[in-house]
């Protein structure tokens, strides 16, 4: 049934997202790749897409590295394009704290060469930041 399938998606997401003694947490993009895998145990892809729209590829509170080299915290999911959330830039490319500024990445997705996107999630410990204090 639908509820069971959605719980299964959420369970896999939560298990892979959690830091364990025996395993590091996986980035959200990798988790979604596992959920989208077509290996006979596949989840309903409509539900996976909907889950990604709700939770986001980069959930609120995640730190991410932008194509500019800046480090930002995700502050809002953009459901039509979960790869391009709203972020708050907090460190420049050199790792220096900057006055926070908001970017709506979905507005910066044009083909004009000015597009800013996310390169990868960032481990908060590696930049000595608690992302929850940045929201």
mmCIF file with all atom_site columns, C-alpha atoms in Angstrom:
data_model
loop_
_atom_site.group_PDB
_atom_site.id
_atom_site.type_symbol
_atom_site.label_atom_id
_atom_site.label_alt_id
_atom_site.label_comp_id
_atom_site.label_asym_id
_atom_site.label_entity_id
_atom_site.label_seq_id
_atom_site.pdbx_PDB_ins_code
_atom_site.Cartn_x
_atom_site.Cartn_y
_atom_site.Cartn_z
_atom_site.occupancy
_atom_site.B_iso_or_equiv
_atom_site.pdbx_formal_charge
_atom_site.auth_seq_id
_atom_site.auth_comp_id
_atom_site.auth_asym_id
_atom_site.auth_atom_id
_atom_site.pdbx_PDB_model_num
ATOM 1   C CA . UNK A 1 1   ? 0.000  0.000  0.000   1.00 0.00 ? 1   UNK A CA 1
ATOM 2   C CA . UNK A 1 2   ? 0.982  3.621  -0.485  1.00 0.00 ? 2   UNK A CA 1
ATOM 3   C CA . UNK A 1 3   ? 1.734  4.348  3.184   1.00 0.00 ? 3   UNK A CA 1
ATOM 4   C CA . UNK A 1 4   ? 4.014  1.326  3.473   1.00 0.00 ? 4   UNK A CA 1
ATOM 5   C CA . UNK A 1 5   ? 5.941  2.293  0.333   1.00 0.00 ? 5   UNK A CA 1
ATOM 6   C CA . UNK A 1 6   ? 6.415  5.874  1.555   1.00 0.00 ? 6   UNK A CA 1
ATOM 7   C CA . UNK A 1 7   ? 7.566  4.624  4.975   1.00 0.00 ? 7   UNK A CA 1
ATOM 8   C CA . UNK A 1 8   ? 10.070 2.361  3.197   1.00 0.00 ? 8   UNK A CA 1
ATOM 9   C CA . UNK A 1 9   ? 11.508 5.324  1.285   1.00 0.00 ? 9   UNK A CA 1
ATOM 10  C CA . UNK A 1 10  ? 11.727 7.398  4.468   1.00 0.00 ? 10  UNK A CA 1
ATOM 11  C CA . UNK A 1 11  ? 13.340 4.478  6.339   1.00 0.00 ? 11  UNK A CA 1
ATOM 12  C CA . UNK A 1 12  ? 16.086 4.024  3.715   1.00 0.00 ? 12  UNK A CA 1
ATOM 13  C CA . UNK A 1 13  ? 16.648 7.778  3.626   1.00 0.00 ? 13  UNK A CA 1
ATOM 14  C CA . UNK A 1 14  ? 16.918 8.015  7.412   1.00 0.00 ? 14  UNK A CA 1
ATOM 15  C CA . UNK A 1 15  ? 19.232 5.001  7.710   1.00 0.00 ? 15  UNK A CA 1
ATOM 16  C CA . UNK A 1 16  ? 21.639 6.310  5.067   1.00 0.00 ? 16  UNK A CA 1
ATOM 17  C CA . UNK A 1 17  ? 21.453 9.903  6.311   1.00 0.00 ? 17  UNK A CA 1
ATOM 18  C CA . UNK A 1 18  ? 22.411 8.999  9.885   1.00 0.00 ? 18  UNK A CA 1
ATOM 19  C CA . UNK A 1 19  ? 25.989 9.027  11.115  1.00 0.00 ? 19  UNK A CA 1
ATOM 20  C CA . UNK A 1 20  ? 26.858 5.636  12.611  1.00 0.00 ? 20  UNK A CA 1
ATOM 21  C CA . UNK A 1 21  ? 29.888 4.373  14.500  1.00 0.00 ? 21  UNK A CA 1
ATOM 22  C CA . UNK A 1 22  ? 30.549 1.958  11.626  1.00 0.00 ? 22  UNK A CA 1
ATOM 23  C CA . UNK A 1 23  ? 29.617 4.237  8.732   1.00 0.00 ? 23  UNK A CA 1
ATOM 24  C CA . UNK A 1 24  ? 29.608 7.887  7.752   1.00 0.00 ? 24  UNK A CA 1
ATOM 25  C CA . UNK A 1 25  ? 26.348 9.453  6.687   1.00 0.00 ? 25  UNK A CA 1
ATOM 26  C CA . UNK A 1 26  ? 25.823 9.445  2.918   1.00 0.00 ? 26  UNK A CA 1
ATOM 27  C CA . UNK A 1 27  ? 25.160 12.641 0.956   1.00 0.00 ? 27  UNK A CA 1
ATOM 28  C CA . UNK A 1 28  ? 21.519 13.072 -0.011  1.00 0.00 ? 28  UNK A CA 1
ATOM 29  C CA . UNK A 1 29  ? 22.266 12.816 -3.742  1.00 0.00 ? 29  UNK A CA 1
ATOM 30  C CA . UNK A 1 30  ? 23.772 9.346  -3.214  1.00 0.00 ? 30  UNK A CA 1
ATOM 31  C CA . UNK A 1 31  ? 20.797 8.278  -1.108  1.00 0.00 ? 31  UNK A CA 1
ATOM 32  C CA . UNK A 1 32  ? 18.411 9.325  -3.873  1.00 0.00 ? 32  UNK A CA 1
ATOM 33  C CA . UNK A 1 33  ? 20.512 7.422  -6.426  1.00 0.00 ? 33  UNK A CA 1
ATOM 34  C CA . UNK A 1 34  ? 20.000 4.286  -4.309  1.00 0.00 ? 34  UNK A CA 1
ATOM 35  C CA . UNK A 1 35  ? 16.257 4.951  -4.086  1.00 0.00 ? 35  UNK A CA 1
ATOM 36  C CA . UNK A 1 36  ? 16.071 5.468  -7.872  1.00 0.00 ? 36  UNK A CA 1
ATOM 37  C CA . UNK A 1 37  ? 18.086 2.341  -8.678  1.00 0.00 ? 37  UNK A CA 1
ATOM 38  C CA . UNK A 1 38  ? 16.275 -0.088 -10.938 1.00 0.00 ? 38  UNK A CA 1
ATOM 39  C CA . UNK A 1 39  ? 17.396 -3.436 -9.542  1.00 0.00 ? 39  UNK A CA 1
ATOM 40  C CA . UNK A 1 40  ? 14.142 -5.274 -8.993  1.00 0.00 ? 40  UNK A CA 1
ATOM 41  C CA . UNK A 1 41  ? 13.687 -3.887 -5.477  1.00 0.00 ? 41  UNK A CA 1
ATOM 42  C CA . UNK A 1 42  ? 12.863 -0.479 -6.837  1.00 0.00 ? 42  UNK A CA 1
ATOM 43  C CA . UNK A 1 43  ? 10.606 1.949  -5.054  1.00 0.00 ? 43  UNK A CA 1
ATOM 44  C CA . UNK A 1 44  ? 7.722  3.611  -6.858  1.00 0.00 ? 44  UNK A CA 1
ATOM 45  C CA . UNK A 1 45  ? 9.563  6.371  -8.715  1.00 0.00 ? 45  UNK A CA 1
ATOM 46  C CA . UNK A 1 46  ? 6.656  8.798  -8.475  1.00 0.00 ? 46  UNK A CA 1
ATOM 47  C CA . UNK A 1 47  ? 6.896  8.522  -4.672  1.00 0.00 ? 47  UNK A CA 1
ATOM 48  C CA . UNK A 1 48  ? 10.694 8.913  -4.753  1.00 0.00 ? 48  UNK A CA 1
ATOM 49  C CA . UNK A 1 49  ? 10.353 12.093 -6.849  1.00 0.00 ? 49  UNK A CA 1
ATOM 50  C CA . UNK A 1 50  ? 7.672  13.443 -4.505  1.00 0.00 ? 50  UNK A CA 1
ATOM 51  C CA . UNK A 1 51  ? 9.821  12.609 -1.464  1.00 0.00 ? 51  UNK A CA 1
ATOM 52  C CA . UNK A 1 52  ? 12.747 14.499 -3.043  1.00 0.00 ? 52  UNK A CA 1
ATOM 53  C CA . UNK A 1 53  ? 10.497 17.496 -3.677  1.00 0.00 ? 53  UNK A CA 1
ATOM 54  C CA . UNK A 1 54  ? 9.366  17.545 -0.048  1.00 0.00 ? 54  UNK A CA 1
ATOM 55  C CA . UNK A 1 55  ? 12.670 16.788 1.695   1.00 0.00 ? 55  UNK A CA 1
ATOM 56  C CA . UNK A 1 56  ? 14.912 18.221 -0.999  1.00 0.00 ? 56  UNK A CA 1
ATOM 57  C CA . UNK A 1 57  ? 18.135 16.859 -2.397  1.00 0.00 ? 57  UNK A CA 1
ATOM 58  C CA . UNK A 1 58  ? 19.878 19.150 0.057   1.00 0.00 ? 58  UNK A CA 1
ATOM 59  C CA . UNK A 1 59  ? 17.637 19.412 3.142   1.00 0.00 ? 59  UNK A CA 1
ATOM 60  C CA . UNK A 1 60  ? 17.291 22.611 5.165   1.00 0.00 ? 60  UNK A CA 1
ATOM 61  C CA . UNK A 1 61  ? 20.236 22.971 7.534   1.00 0.00 ? 61  UNK A CA 1
ATOM 62  C CA . UNK A 1 62  ? 22.738 21.194 5.256   1.00 0.00 ? 62  UNK A CA 1
ATOM 63  C CA . UNK A 1 63  ? 25.983 22.967 4.413   1.00 0.00 ? 63  UNK A CA 1
ATOM 64  C CA . UNK A 1 64  ? 26.892 22.969 0.733   1.00 0.00 ? 64  UNK A CA 1
ATOM 65  C CA . UNK A 1 65  ? 29.758 24.138 -1.453  1.00 0.00 ? 65  UNK A CA 1
ATOM 66  C CA . UNK A 1 66  ? 28.683 26.323 -4.374  1.00 0.00 ? 66  UNK A CA 1
ATOM 67  C CA . UNK A 1 67  ? 30.219 26.521 -7.831  1.00 0.00 ? 67  UNK A CA 1
ATOM 68  C CA . UNK A 1 68  ? 31.686 29.865 -6.722  1.00 0.00 ? 68  UNK A CA 1
ATOM 69  C CA . UNK A 1 69  ? 33.632 28.079 -3.974  1.00 0.00 ? 69  UNK A CA 1
ATOM 70  C CA . UNK A 1 70  ? 31.513 29.739 -1.282  1.00 0.00 ? 70  UNK A CA 1
ATOM 71  C CA . UNK A 1 71  ? 30.027 27.673 1.560   1.00 0.00 ? 71  UNK A CA 1
ATOM 72  C CA . UNK A 1 72  ? 26.321 28.136 2.288   1.00 0.00 ? 72  UNK A CA 1
ATOM 73  C CA . UNK A 1 73  ? 23.594 26.670 4.467   1.00 0.00 ? 73  UNK A CA 1
ATOM 74  C CA . UNK A 1 74  ? 20.352 25.514 2.826   1.00 0.00 ? 74  UNK A CA 1
ATOM 75  C CA . UNK A 1 75  ? 17.475 27.613 4.173   1.00 0.00 ? 75  UNK A CA 1
ATOM 76  C CA . UNK A 1 76  ? 14.552 26.675 1.919   1.00 0.00 ? 76  UNK A CA 1
ATOM 77  C CA . UNK A 1 77  ? 13.676 23.873 -0.498  1.00 0.00 ? 77  UNK A CA 1
ATOM 78  C CA . UNK A 1 78  ? 12.387 24.748 -3.965  1.00 0.00 ? 78  UNK A CA 1
ATOM 79  C CA . UNK A 1 79  ? 10.032 21.843 -4.750  1.00 0.00 ? 79  UNK A CA 1
ATOM 80  C CA . UNK A 1 80  ? 9.952  22.298 -8.564  1.00 0.00 ? 80  UNK A CA 1
ATOM 81  C CA . UNK A 1 81  ? 13.756 21.919 -8.641  1.00 0.00 ? 81  UNK A CA 1
ATOM 82  C CA . UNK A 1 82  ? 15.059 20.227 -5.472  1.00 0.00 ? 82  UNK A CA 1
ATOM 83  C CA . UNK A 1 83  ? 18.643 20.517 -6.798  1.00 0.00 ? 83  UNK A CA 1
ATOM 84  C CA . UNK A 1 84  ? 18.409 24.333 -6.532  1.00 0.00 ? 84  UNK A CA 1
ATOM 85  C CA . UNK A 1 85  ? 17.317 25.444 -3.041  1.00 0.00 ? 85  UNK A CA 1
ATOM 86  C CA . UNK A 1 86  ? 17.539 28.834 -1.384  1.00 0.00 ? 86  UNK A CA 1
ATOM 87  C CA . UNK A 1 87  ? 20.860 29.136 0.453   1.00 0.00 ? 87  UNK A CA 1
ATOM 88  C CA . UNK A 1 88  ? 22.554 31.563 2.833   1.00 0.00 ? 88  UNK A CA 1
ATOM 89  C CA . UNK A 1 89  ? 26.232 32.124 1.986   1.00 0.00 ? 89  UNK A CA 1
ATOM 90  C CA . UNK A 1 90  ? 28.303 32.167 5.192   1.00 0.00 ? 90  UNK A CA 1
ATOM 91  C CA . UNK A 1 91  ? 31.919 31.531 4.093   1.00 0.00 ? 91  UNK A CA 1
ATOM 92  C CA . UNK A 1 92  ? 33.752 32.771 1.014   1.00 0.00 ? 92  UNK A CA 1
ATOM 93  C CA . UNK A 1 93  ? 35.875 30.530 -1.199  1.00 0.00 ? 93  UNK A CA 1
ATOM 94  C CA . UNK A 1 94  ? 38.840 31.142 1.115   1.00 0.00 ? 94  UNK A CA 1
ATOM 95  C CA . UNK A 1 95  ? 36.920 29.930 4.163   1.00 0.00 ? 95  UNK A CA 1
ATOM 96  C CA . UNK A 1 96  ? 36.487 33.420 5.666   1.00 0.00 ? 96  UNK A CA 1
ATOM 97  C CA . UNK A 1 97  ? 33.185 34.305 7.393   1.00 0.00 ? 97  UNK A CA 1
ATOM 98  C CA . UNK A 1 98  ? 31.188 36.812 5.374   1.00 0.00 ? 98  UNK A CA 1
ATOM 99  C CA . UNK A 1 99  ? 28.031 38.769 6.149   1.00 0.00 ? 99  UNK A CA 1
ATOM 100 C CA . UNK A 1 100 ? 25.269 36.255 5.350   1.00 0.00 ? 100 UNK A CA 1
ATOM 101 C CA . UNK A 1 101 ? 23.551 36.776 2.017   1.00 0.00 ? 101 UNK A CA 1
ATOM 102 C CA . UNK A 1 102 ? 20.653 34.819 0.539   1.00 0.00 ? 102 UNK A CA 1
ATOM 103 C CA . UNK A 1 103 ? 20.688 33.268 -2.927  1.00 0.00 ? 103 UNK A CA 1
ATOM 104 C CA . UNK A 1 104 ? 17.752 31.621 -4.650  1.00 0.00 ? 104 UNK A CA 1
ATOM 105 C CA . UNK A 1 105 ? 19.621 29.101 -6.776  1.00 0.00 ? 105 UNK A CA 1
ATOM 106 C CA . UNK A 1 106 ? 16.554 28.408 -8.923  1.00 0.00 ? 106 UNK A CA 1
ATOM 107 C CA . UNK A 1 107 ? 16.690 32.040 -10.072 1.00 0.00 ? 107 UNK A CA 1
ATOM 108 C CA . UNK A 1 108 ? 20.387 31.649 -10.956 1.00 0.00 ? 108 UNK A CA 1
ATOM 109 C CA . UNK A 1 109 ? 19.925 28.636 -13.211 1.00 0.00 ? 109 UNK A CA 1
ATOM 110 C CA . UNK A 1 110 ? 19.964 30.426 -16.544 1.00 0.00 ? 110 UNK A CA 1
ATOM 111 C CA . UNK A 1 111 ? 22.406 29.657 -19.331 1.00 0.00 ? 111 UNK A CA 1
ATOM 112 C CA . UNK A 1 112 ? 24.059 33.070 -19.101 1.00 0.00 ? 112 UNK A CA 1
ATOM 113 C CA . UNK A 1 113 ? 27.247 31.812 -17.468 1.00 0.00 ? 113 UNK A CA 1
ATOM 114 C CA . UNK A 1 114 ? 26.209 33.491 -14.203 1.00 0.00 ? 114 UNK A CA 1
ATOM 115 C CA . UNK A 1 115 ? 24.490 30.333 -12.951 1.00 0.00 ? 115 UNK A CA 1
ATOM 116 C CA . UNK A 1 116 ? 25.383 29.340 -9.404  1.00 0.00 ? 116 UNK A CA 1
ATOM 117 C CA . UNK A 1 117 ? 24.819 25.776 -8.319  1.00 0.00 ? 117 UNK A CA 1
ATOM 118 C CA . UNK A 1 118 ? 25.779 23.268 -5.671  1.00 0.00 ? 118 UNK A CA 1
ATOM 119 C CA . UNK A 1 119 ? 28.943 21.238 -6.121  1.00 0.00 ? 119 UNK A CA 1
ATOM 120 C CA . UNK A 1 120 ? 28.685 18.997 -3.051  1.00 0.00 ? 120 UNK A CA 1
ATOM 121 C CA . UNK A 1 121 ? 27.488 18.750 0.531   1.00 0.00 ? 121 UNK A CA 1
ATOM 122 C CA . UNK A 1 122 ? 29.987 19.930 3.166   1.00 0.00 ? 122 UNK A CA 1
ATOM 123 C CA . UNK A 1 123 ? 30.736 18.237 6.485   1.00 0.00 ? 123 UNK A CA 1
ATOM 124 C CA . UNK A 1 124 ? 30.133 20.924 9.135   1.00 0.00 ? 124 UNK A CA 1
ATOM 125 C CA . UNK A 1 125 ? 33.097 19.668 11.192  1.00 0.00 ? 125 UNK A CA 1
ATOM 126 C CA . UNK A 1 126 ? 35.444 20.322 8.270   1.00 0.00 ? 126 UNK A CA 1
ATOM 127 C CA . UNK A 1 127 ? 34.606 24.043 8.352   1.00 0.00 ? 127 UNK A CA 1
ATOM 128 C CA . UNK A 1 128 ? 34.019 24.261 12.122  1.00 0.00 ? 128 UNK A CA 1
ATOM 129 C CA . UNK A 1 129 ? 30.435 25.445 11.804  1.00 0.00 ? 129 UNK A CA 1
ATOM 130 C CA . UNK A 1 130 ? 27.146 24.362 13.343  1.00 0.00 ? 130 UNK A CA 1
ATOM 131 C CA . UNK A 1 131 ? 24.687 24.910 10.486  1.00 0.00 ? 131 UNK A CA 1
ATOM 132 C CA . UNK A 1 132 ? 21.697 25.101 12.826  1.00 0.00 ? 132 UNK A CA 1
ATOM 133 C CA . UNK A 1 133 ? 23.093 28.320 14.315  1.00 0.00 ? 133 UNK A CA 1
ATOM 134 C CA . UNK A 1 134 ? 23.136 29.797 10.808  1.00 0.00 ? 134 UNK A CA 1
ATOM 135 C CA . UNK A 1 135 ? 19.420 29.371 10.086  1.00 0.00 ? 135 UNK A CA 1
#
